[in-house]
Coordinates of C-alpha atoms in Angstrom, one line a residue:
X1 CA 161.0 147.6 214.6
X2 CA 164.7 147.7 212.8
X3 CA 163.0 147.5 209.7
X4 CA 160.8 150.8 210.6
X5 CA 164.1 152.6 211.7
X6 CA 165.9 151.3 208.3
X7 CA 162.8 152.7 206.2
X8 CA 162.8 156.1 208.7
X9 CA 166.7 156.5 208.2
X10 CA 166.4 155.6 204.6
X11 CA 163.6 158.2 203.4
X12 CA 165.0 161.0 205.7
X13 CA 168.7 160.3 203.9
X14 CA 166.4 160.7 200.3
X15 CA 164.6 163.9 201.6
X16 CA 167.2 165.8 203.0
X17 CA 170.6 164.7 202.4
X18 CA 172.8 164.2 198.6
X19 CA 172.4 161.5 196.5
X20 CA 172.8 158.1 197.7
X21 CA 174.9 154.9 196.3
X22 CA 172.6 152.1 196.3
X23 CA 174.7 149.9 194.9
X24 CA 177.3 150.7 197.5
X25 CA 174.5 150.4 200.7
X26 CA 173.4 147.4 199.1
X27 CA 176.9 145.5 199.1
X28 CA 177.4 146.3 203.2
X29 CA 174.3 145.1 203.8
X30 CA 175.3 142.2 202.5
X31 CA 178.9 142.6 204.7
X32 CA 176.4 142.5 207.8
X33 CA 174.4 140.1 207.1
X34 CA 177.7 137.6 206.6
X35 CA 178.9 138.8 209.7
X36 CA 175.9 138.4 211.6
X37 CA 175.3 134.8 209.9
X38 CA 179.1 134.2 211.1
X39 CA 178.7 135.4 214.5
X40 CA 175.9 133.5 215.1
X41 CA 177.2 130.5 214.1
X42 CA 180.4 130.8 216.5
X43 CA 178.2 131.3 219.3
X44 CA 176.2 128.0 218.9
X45 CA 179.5 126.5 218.2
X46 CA 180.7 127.5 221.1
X47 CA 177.6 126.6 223.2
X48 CA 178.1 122.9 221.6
X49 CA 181.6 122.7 222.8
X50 CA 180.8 124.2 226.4
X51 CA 183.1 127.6 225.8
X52 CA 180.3 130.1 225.4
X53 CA 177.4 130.0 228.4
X54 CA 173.9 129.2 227.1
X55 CA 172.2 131.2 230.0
X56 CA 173.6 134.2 228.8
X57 CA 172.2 133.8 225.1
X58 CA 169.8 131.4 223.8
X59 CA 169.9 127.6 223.5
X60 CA 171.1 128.1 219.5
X61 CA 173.1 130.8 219.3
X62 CA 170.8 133.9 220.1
X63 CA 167.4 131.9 219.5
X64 CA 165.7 129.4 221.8
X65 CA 165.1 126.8 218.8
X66 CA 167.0 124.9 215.8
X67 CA 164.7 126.3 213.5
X68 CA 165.0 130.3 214.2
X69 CA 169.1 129.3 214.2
X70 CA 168.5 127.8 210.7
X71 CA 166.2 130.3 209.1
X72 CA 168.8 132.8 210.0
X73 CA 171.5 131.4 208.8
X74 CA 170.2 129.2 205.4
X75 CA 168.5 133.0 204.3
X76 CA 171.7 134.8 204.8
X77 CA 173.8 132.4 203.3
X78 CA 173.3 133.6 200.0
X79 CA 174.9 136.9 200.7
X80 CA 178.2 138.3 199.3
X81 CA 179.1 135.4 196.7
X82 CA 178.3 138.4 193.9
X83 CA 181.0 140.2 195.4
X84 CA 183.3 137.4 195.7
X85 CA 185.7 137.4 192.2
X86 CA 186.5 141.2 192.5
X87 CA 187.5 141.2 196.3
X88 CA 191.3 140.5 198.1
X89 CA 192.6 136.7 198.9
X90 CA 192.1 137.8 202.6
X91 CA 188.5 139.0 201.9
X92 CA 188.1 135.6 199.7
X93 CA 189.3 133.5 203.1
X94 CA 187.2 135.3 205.4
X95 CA 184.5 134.8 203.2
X96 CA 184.8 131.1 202.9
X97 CA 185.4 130.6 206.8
X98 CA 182.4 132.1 207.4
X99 CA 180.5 130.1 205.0
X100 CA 182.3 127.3 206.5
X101 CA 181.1 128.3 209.9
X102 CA 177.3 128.3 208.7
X103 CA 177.8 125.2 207.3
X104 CA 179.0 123.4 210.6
X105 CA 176.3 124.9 212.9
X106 CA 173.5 123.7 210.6
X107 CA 175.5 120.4 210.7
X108 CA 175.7 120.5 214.5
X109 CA 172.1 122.0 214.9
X110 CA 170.0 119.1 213.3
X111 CA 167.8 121.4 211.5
X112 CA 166.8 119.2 208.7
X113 CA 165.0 122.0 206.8
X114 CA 168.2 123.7 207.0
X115 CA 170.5 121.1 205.9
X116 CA 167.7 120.9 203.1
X117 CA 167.9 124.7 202.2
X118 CA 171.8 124.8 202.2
X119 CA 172.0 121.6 199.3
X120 CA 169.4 123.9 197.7
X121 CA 171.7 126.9 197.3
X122 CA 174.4 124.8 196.2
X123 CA 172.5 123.0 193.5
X124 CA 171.3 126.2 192.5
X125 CA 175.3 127.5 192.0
X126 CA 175.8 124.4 190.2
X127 CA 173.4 124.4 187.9
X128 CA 173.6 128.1 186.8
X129 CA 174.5 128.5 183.4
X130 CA 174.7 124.6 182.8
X131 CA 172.9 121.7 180.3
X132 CA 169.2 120.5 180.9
X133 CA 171.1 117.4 181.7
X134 CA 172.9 118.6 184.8
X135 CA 170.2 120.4 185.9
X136 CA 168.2 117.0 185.8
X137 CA 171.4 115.0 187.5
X138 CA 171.5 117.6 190.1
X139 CA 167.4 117.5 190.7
X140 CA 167.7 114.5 191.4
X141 CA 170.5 114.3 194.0
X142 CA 168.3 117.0 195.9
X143 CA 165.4 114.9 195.6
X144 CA 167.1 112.0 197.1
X145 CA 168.8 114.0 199.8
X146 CA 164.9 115.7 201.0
X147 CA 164.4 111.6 201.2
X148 CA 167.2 110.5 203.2
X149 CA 167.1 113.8 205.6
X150 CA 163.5 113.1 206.5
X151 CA 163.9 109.1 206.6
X152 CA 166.7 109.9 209.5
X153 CA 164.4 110.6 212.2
X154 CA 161.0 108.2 211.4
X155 CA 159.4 109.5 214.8
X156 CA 159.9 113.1 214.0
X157 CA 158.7 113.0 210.5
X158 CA 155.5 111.5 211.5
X159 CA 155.0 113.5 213.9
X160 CA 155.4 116.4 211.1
X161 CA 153.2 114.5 208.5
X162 CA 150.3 113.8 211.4
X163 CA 150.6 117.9 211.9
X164 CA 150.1 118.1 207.9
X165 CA 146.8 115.7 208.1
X166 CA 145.2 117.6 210.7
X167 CA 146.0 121.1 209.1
X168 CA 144.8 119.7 205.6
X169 CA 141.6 118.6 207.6
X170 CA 141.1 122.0 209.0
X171 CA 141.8 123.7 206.2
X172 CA 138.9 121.7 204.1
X173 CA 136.6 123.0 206.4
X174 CA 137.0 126.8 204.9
X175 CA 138.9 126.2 202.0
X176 CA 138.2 129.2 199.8
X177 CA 138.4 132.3 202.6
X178 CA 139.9 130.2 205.6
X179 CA 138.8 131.0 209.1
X180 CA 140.7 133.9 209.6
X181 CA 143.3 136.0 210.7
X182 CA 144.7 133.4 213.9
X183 CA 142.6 130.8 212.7
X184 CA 144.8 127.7 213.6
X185 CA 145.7 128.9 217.2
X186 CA 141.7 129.1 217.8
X187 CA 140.9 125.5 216.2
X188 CA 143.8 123.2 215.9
X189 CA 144.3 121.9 218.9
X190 CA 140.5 121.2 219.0
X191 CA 140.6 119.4 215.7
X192 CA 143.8 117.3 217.4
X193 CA 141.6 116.3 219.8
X194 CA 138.7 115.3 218.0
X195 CA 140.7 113.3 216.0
X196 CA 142.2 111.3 219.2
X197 CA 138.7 111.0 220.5
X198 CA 137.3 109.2 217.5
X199 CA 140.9 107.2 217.3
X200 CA 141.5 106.5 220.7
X201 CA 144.2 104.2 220.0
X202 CA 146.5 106.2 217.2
X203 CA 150.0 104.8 216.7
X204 CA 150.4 109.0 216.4
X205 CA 148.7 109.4 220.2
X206 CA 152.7 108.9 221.6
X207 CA 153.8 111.7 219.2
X208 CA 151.0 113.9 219.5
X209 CA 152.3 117.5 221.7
X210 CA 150.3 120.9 222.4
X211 CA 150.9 122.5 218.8
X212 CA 151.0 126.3 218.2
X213 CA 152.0 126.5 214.6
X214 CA 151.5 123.5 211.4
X215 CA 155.7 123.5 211.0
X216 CA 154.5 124.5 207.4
X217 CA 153.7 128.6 206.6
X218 CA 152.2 127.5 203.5
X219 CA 149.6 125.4 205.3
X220 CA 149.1 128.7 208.0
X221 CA 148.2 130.9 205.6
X222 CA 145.6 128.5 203.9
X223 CA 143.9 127.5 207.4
X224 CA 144.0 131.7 208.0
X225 CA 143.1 132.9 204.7
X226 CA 142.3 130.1 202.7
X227 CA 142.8 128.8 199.3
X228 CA 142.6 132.8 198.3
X229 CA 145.8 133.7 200.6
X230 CA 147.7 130.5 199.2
X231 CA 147.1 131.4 195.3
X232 CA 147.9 135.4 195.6
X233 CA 150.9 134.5 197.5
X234 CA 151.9 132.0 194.7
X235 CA 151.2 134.2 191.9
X236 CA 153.1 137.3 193.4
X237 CA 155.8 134.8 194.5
X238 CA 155.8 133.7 190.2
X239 CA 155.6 137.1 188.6
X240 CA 159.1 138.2 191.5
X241 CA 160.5 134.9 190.2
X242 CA 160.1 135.8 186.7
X243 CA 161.2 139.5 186.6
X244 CA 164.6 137.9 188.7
X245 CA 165.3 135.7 185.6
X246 CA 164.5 138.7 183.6
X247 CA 166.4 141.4 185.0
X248 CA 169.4 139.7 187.3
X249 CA 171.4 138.0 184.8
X250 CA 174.5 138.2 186.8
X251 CA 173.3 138.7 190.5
X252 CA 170.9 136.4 191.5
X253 CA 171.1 136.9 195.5
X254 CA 168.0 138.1 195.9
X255 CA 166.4 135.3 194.1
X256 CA 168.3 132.7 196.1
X257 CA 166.8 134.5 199.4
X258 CA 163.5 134.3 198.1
X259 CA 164.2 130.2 197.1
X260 CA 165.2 129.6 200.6
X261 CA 162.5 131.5 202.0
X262 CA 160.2 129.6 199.9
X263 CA 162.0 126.1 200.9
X264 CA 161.5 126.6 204.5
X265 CA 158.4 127.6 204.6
X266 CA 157.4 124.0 203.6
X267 CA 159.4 122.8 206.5
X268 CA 159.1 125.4 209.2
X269 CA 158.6 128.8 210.2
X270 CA 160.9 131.6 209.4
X271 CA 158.5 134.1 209.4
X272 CA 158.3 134.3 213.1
X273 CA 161.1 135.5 212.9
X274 CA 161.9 139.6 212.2
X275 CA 165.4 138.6 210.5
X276 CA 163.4 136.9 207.7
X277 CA 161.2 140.4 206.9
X278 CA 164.2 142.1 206.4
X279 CA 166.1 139.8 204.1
X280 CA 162.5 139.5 202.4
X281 CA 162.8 143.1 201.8
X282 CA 166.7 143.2 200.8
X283 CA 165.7 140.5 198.2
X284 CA 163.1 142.4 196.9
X285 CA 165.2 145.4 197.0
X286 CA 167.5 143.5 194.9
X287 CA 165.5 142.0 192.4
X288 CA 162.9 145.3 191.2
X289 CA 166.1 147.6 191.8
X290 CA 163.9 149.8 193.8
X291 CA 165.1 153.7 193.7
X292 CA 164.3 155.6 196.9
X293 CA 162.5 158.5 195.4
X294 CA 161.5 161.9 197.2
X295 CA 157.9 161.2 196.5
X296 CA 158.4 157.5 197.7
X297 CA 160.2 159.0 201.1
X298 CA 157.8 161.6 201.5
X299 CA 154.7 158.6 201.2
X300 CA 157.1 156.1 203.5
X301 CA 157.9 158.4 206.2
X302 CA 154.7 158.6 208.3
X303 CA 154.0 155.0 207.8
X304 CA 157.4 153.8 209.1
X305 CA 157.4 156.3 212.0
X306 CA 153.8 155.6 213.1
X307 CA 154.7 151.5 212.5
X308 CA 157.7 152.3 215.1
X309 CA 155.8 153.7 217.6
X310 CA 153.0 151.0 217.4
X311 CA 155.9 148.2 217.8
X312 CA 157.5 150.6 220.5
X313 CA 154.1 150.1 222.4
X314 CA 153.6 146.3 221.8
X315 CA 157.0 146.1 223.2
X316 CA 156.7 147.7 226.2
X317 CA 153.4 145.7 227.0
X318 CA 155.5 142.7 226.6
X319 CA 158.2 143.7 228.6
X320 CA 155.5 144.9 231.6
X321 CA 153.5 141.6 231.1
X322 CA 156.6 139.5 231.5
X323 CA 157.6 141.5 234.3
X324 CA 154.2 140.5 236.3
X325 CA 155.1 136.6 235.2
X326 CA 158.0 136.8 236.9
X327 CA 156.6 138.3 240.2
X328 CA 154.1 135.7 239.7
X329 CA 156.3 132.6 239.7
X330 CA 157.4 134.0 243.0
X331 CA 154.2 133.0 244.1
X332 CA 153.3 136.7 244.5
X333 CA 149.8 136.7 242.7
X334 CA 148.2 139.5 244.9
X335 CA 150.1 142.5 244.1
X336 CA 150.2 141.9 240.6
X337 CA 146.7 142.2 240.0
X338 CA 146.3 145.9 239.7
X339 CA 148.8 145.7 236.8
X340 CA 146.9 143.4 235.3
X341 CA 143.6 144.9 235.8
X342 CA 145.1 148.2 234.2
X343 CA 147.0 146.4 231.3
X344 CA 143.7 144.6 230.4
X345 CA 142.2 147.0 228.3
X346 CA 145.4 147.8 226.2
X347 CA 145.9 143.5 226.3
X348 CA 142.4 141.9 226.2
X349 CA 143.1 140.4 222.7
X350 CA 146.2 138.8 223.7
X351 CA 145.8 135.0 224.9
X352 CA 149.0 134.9 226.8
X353 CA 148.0 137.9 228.5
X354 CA 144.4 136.8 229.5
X355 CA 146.1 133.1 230.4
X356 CA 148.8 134.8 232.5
X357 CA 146.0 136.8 233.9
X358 CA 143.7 134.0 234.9
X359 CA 146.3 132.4 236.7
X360 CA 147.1 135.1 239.2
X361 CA 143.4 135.6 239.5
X362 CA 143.0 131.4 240.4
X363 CA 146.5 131.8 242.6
X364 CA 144.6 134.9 244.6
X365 CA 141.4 133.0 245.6
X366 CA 139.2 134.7 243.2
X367 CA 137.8 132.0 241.1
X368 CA 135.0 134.0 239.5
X369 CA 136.7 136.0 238.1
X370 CA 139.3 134.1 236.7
X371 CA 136.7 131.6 235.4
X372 CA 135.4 134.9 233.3
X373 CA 139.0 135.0 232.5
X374 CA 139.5 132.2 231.1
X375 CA 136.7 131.7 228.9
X376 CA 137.1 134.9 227.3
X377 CA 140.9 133.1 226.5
X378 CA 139.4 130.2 225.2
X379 CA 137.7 132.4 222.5
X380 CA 141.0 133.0 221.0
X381 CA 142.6 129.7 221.5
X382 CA 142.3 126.1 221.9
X383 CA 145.6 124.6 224.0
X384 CA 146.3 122.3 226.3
X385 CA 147.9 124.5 229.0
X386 CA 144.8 126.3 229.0
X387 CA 142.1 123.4 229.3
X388 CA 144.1 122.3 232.7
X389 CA 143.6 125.6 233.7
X390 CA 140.3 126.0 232.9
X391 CA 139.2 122.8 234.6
X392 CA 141.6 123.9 237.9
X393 CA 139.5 126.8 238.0
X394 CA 136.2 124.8 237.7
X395 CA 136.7 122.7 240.3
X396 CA 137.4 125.3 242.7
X397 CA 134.2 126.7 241.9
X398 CA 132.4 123.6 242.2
X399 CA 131.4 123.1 238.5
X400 CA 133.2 119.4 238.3
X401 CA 130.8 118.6 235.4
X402 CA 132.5 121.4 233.4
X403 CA 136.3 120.8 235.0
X404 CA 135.7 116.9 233.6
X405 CA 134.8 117.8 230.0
X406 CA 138.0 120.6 230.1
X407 CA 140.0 117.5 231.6
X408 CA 139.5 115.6 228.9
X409 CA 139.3 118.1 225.9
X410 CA 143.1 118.6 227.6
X411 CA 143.5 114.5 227.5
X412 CA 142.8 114.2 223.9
X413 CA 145.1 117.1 222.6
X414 CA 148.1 115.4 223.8
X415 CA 147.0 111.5 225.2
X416 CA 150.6 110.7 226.1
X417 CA 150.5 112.9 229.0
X418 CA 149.2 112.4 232.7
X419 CA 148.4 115.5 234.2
X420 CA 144.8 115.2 232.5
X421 CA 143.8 112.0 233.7
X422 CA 145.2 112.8 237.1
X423 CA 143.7 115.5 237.3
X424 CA 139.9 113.8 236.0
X425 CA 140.6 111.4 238.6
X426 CA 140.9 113.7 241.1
X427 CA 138.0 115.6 239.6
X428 CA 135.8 112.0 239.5
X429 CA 137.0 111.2 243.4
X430 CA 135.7 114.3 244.6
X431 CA 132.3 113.4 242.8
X432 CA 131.8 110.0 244.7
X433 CA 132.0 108.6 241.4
X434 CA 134.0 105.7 242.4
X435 CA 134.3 103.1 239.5
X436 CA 134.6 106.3 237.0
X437 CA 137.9 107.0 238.9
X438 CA 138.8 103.5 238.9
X439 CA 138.6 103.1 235.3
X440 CA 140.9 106.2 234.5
X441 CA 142.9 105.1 237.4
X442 CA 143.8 101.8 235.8
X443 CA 144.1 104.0 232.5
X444 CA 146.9 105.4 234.6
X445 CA 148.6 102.7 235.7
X446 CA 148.6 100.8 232.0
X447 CA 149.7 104.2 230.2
X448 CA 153.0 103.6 228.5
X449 CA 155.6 106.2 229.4
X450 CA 156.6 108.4 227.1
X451 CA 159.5 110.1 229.0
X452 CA 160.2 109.4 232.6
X453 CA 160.3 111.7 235.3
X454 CA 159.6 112.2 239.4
X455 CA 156.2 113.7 238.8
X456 CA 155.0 110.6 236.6
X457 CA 156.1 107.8 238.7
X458 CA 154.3 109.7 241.7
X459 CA 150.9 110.0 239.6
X460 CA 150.9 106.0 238.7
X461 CA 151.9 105.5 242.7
X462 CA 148.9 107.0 243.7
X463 CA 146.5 105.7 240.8
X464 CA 148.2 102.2 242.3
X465 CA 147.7 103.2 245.7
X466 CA 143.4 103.9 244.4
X467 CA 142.8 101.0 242.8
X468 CA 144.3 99.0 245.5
X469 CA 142.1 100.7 248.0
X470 CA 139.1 100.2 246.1
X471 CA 139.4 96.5 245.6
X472 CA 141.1 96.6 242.3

């Protein structure tokens, strides 16, 4: 949306007004984007330290997650060291304690990836201008720091690399043309499953959690678009790379953006996030030297304005939808459901939305229809969340046979939880299948515990509490 507005403000300034300094425009952008990066960083400072309140912002500064904090800050941190020799010492010291600022929330943070993408702009400082020699030295210090940042935290790293497996796995299945446009959010989770179902007993089962995205954009694009995606990416990606080397002799920002763009998206997800489209666009900006032409402006304008309008609509679907989730977990299911019913055609695509929607339809005593519901959202996505809900809504309607396979479809996508297999036992008791139940019961009560909690002791109580009734 700010990048519509930008592009709108941009080609109106080229149509109508005098000529523009680029150049100028280019280096305040820049100014911002420090200022943002610094800002940002003093808030999750001060969220660590207990001085800034994290219910008014996010849990990382302004985002809900280490790695939207890190994408921000790693992609921006390239900005205004062009700039640097020609400005004032108190320009110089603001500069550097902003810098400095970044540098301490990544450390506080976590972020690995981040950490990761920061050595990665400093090597590539170092090594500018310098012998094959140092570039080697330097090569391998970042090689060896990749090593020790993932060795830090074993369980998390395998947890990554068992994501990576299944991804590759999927991916195989459609390698050249992939499976399409939201591809992995209709089949991962299903090919995380079958994986646990043929390998009941997984040292990776413990680490295994409901997965919406491979921690790897390289890896989404080839399970979306295939092999095809992956190399036309690449090769625009190398012909960028090689008209930076070519034309920015001096200033090289906007090929540092596009390296650390490049780095993360091994590691994470920027591109969730809006702030890394528009610092993809300043560094393209930067290195083709794009002139905003009339002709250009005059092609741009329409776009950009209709592009607005659509993200001015997709917003305030959002905003109604989480409105109606709020009423919802008021337990107020009944009046909602007009809203729903009239934001279903405009939303019908959206999984949250049919989700959110089946659950006020379950909540209201009209299991029908929310069956209808939520088989129209399993369409578009295999998750656990929506397995429990689909075998909830089952077993209200009598179809147990169905409610156990959902049960434990839900069971293998994430085996260290217990809400599945309470919920299959409950779904067994009410068949009169007796030593069924017992067996998951006892499955129940041997289960190792991944994190405690009041809800988890109660479920093994009353698995306890079964098998001891039933001569176990």
């Amino acid at each position: 949306m700010i990048a519509c507005c930008g592009l709108i403000i941009l080609s109106l300034q080229t149509i109508f007004g005098a000529d523009t300094n680029w150049g100028s425009m280019r280096t305040q952008v820049e100014q911002m984007v420090q200022i943002v990066c610094a800002l940002e960083s003093a808030l999750f400072l001060g969220q660590k330290i207990g001085i800034a309140s994290l219910q008014s912002f996010g849990l990382y500064g302004s985002f809900d997650n280490p790695a939207g904090l890190a994408s921000c800050l790693c992609i921006g941190f390239p900005c205004g060291f062009i700039s640097l020799s020609g400005e004032k010492s108190r320009y110089r010291r603001y500069f550097w304690i902003g810098k400095s600022l970044c540098v301490f929330a990544l450390l506080a943070s976590g972020s690995r990836s981040g950490l990761i993408c920061i050595m990665l702009i400093i090597m590539m400082k170092l090594c500018r201008g310098q012998g094959k020699a140092r570039f080697l030295a330097v090569s391998t210090f970042l090689l060896f720091f990749v090593f020790l940042v993932f060795y830090i935290k074993q369980d998390s790293t395998n947890g990554r690399f068992f994501i990576y497996q299944r991804s590759i796995e999927l991916m195989r299945q459609k390698l050249i043309w992939g499976w399409g446009l939201g591809g992995f959010d209709k089949f991962y989770m299903n090919c995380q499953a079958d994986f646990f179902m043929a390998h009941p007993d997984s040292p990776y089962a413990l680490l295994a959690d409901n997965i919406r995205h491979p921690l790897c954009e390289w890896l989404l694009c080839g399970i979306n678009f295939g092999l095809t995606g992956v190399v036309s990416i690449l090769l625009l990606l190398t012909y960028t790379v090689k008209v930076a080397l070519r034309k920015c002799n001096n200033d090289r920002t906007g090929l540092e953006i596009l390296m650390v763009v490049f780095t993360m998206s091994l590691f994470s997800y920027p591109m969730s996030y809006p702030f890394t489209w528009l610092m993809l666009m300043f560094a393209i900006d930067r290195i083709y030297g794009i002139s905003w032409k009339k002709e250009m402006s005059c092609f741009l304008l329409p776009i950009s304005a209709w592009s607005l309008l659509a993200c001015l609509n997709n917003s305030k679907l959002d905003m109604e939808m989480l409105k109606l989730q709020k009423i919802n977990s008021h337990g107020i299911y009944e009046t909602t459901l007009p809203e729903y019913m009239r934001l279903y055609n405009s939303m019908g695509d959206n999984f949250y939305f049919l989700y959110s929607y089946a659950v006020a339809l379950c909540e209201s005593g009209r299991p029908s229809e929310a069956f209808r519901v939520i088989r129209e959202c399993q369409a578009k996505v295999a998750d656990y969340d929506v397995c429990l809900l689909a075998g909830d809504i089952c077993c209200s309607i009598g179809k147990y046979d169905e409610a156990i396979g959902e049960y434990q479809r839900a069971h293998y996508m994430c085996p260290s939880r217990f809400i599945p297999l309470y919920e299959l036992l409950g779904a067994l008791r009410k068949q009169g299948k007796t030593n069924d139940a017992l067996t998951i019961a006892r499955e129940i009560v041997d289960k190792p515990i991944k994190v405690e909690s009041v809800e988890i002791d109660r479920i093994v109580d009353e698995a306890k509490r079964f098998v001891a009734s039933n001569g176990g």
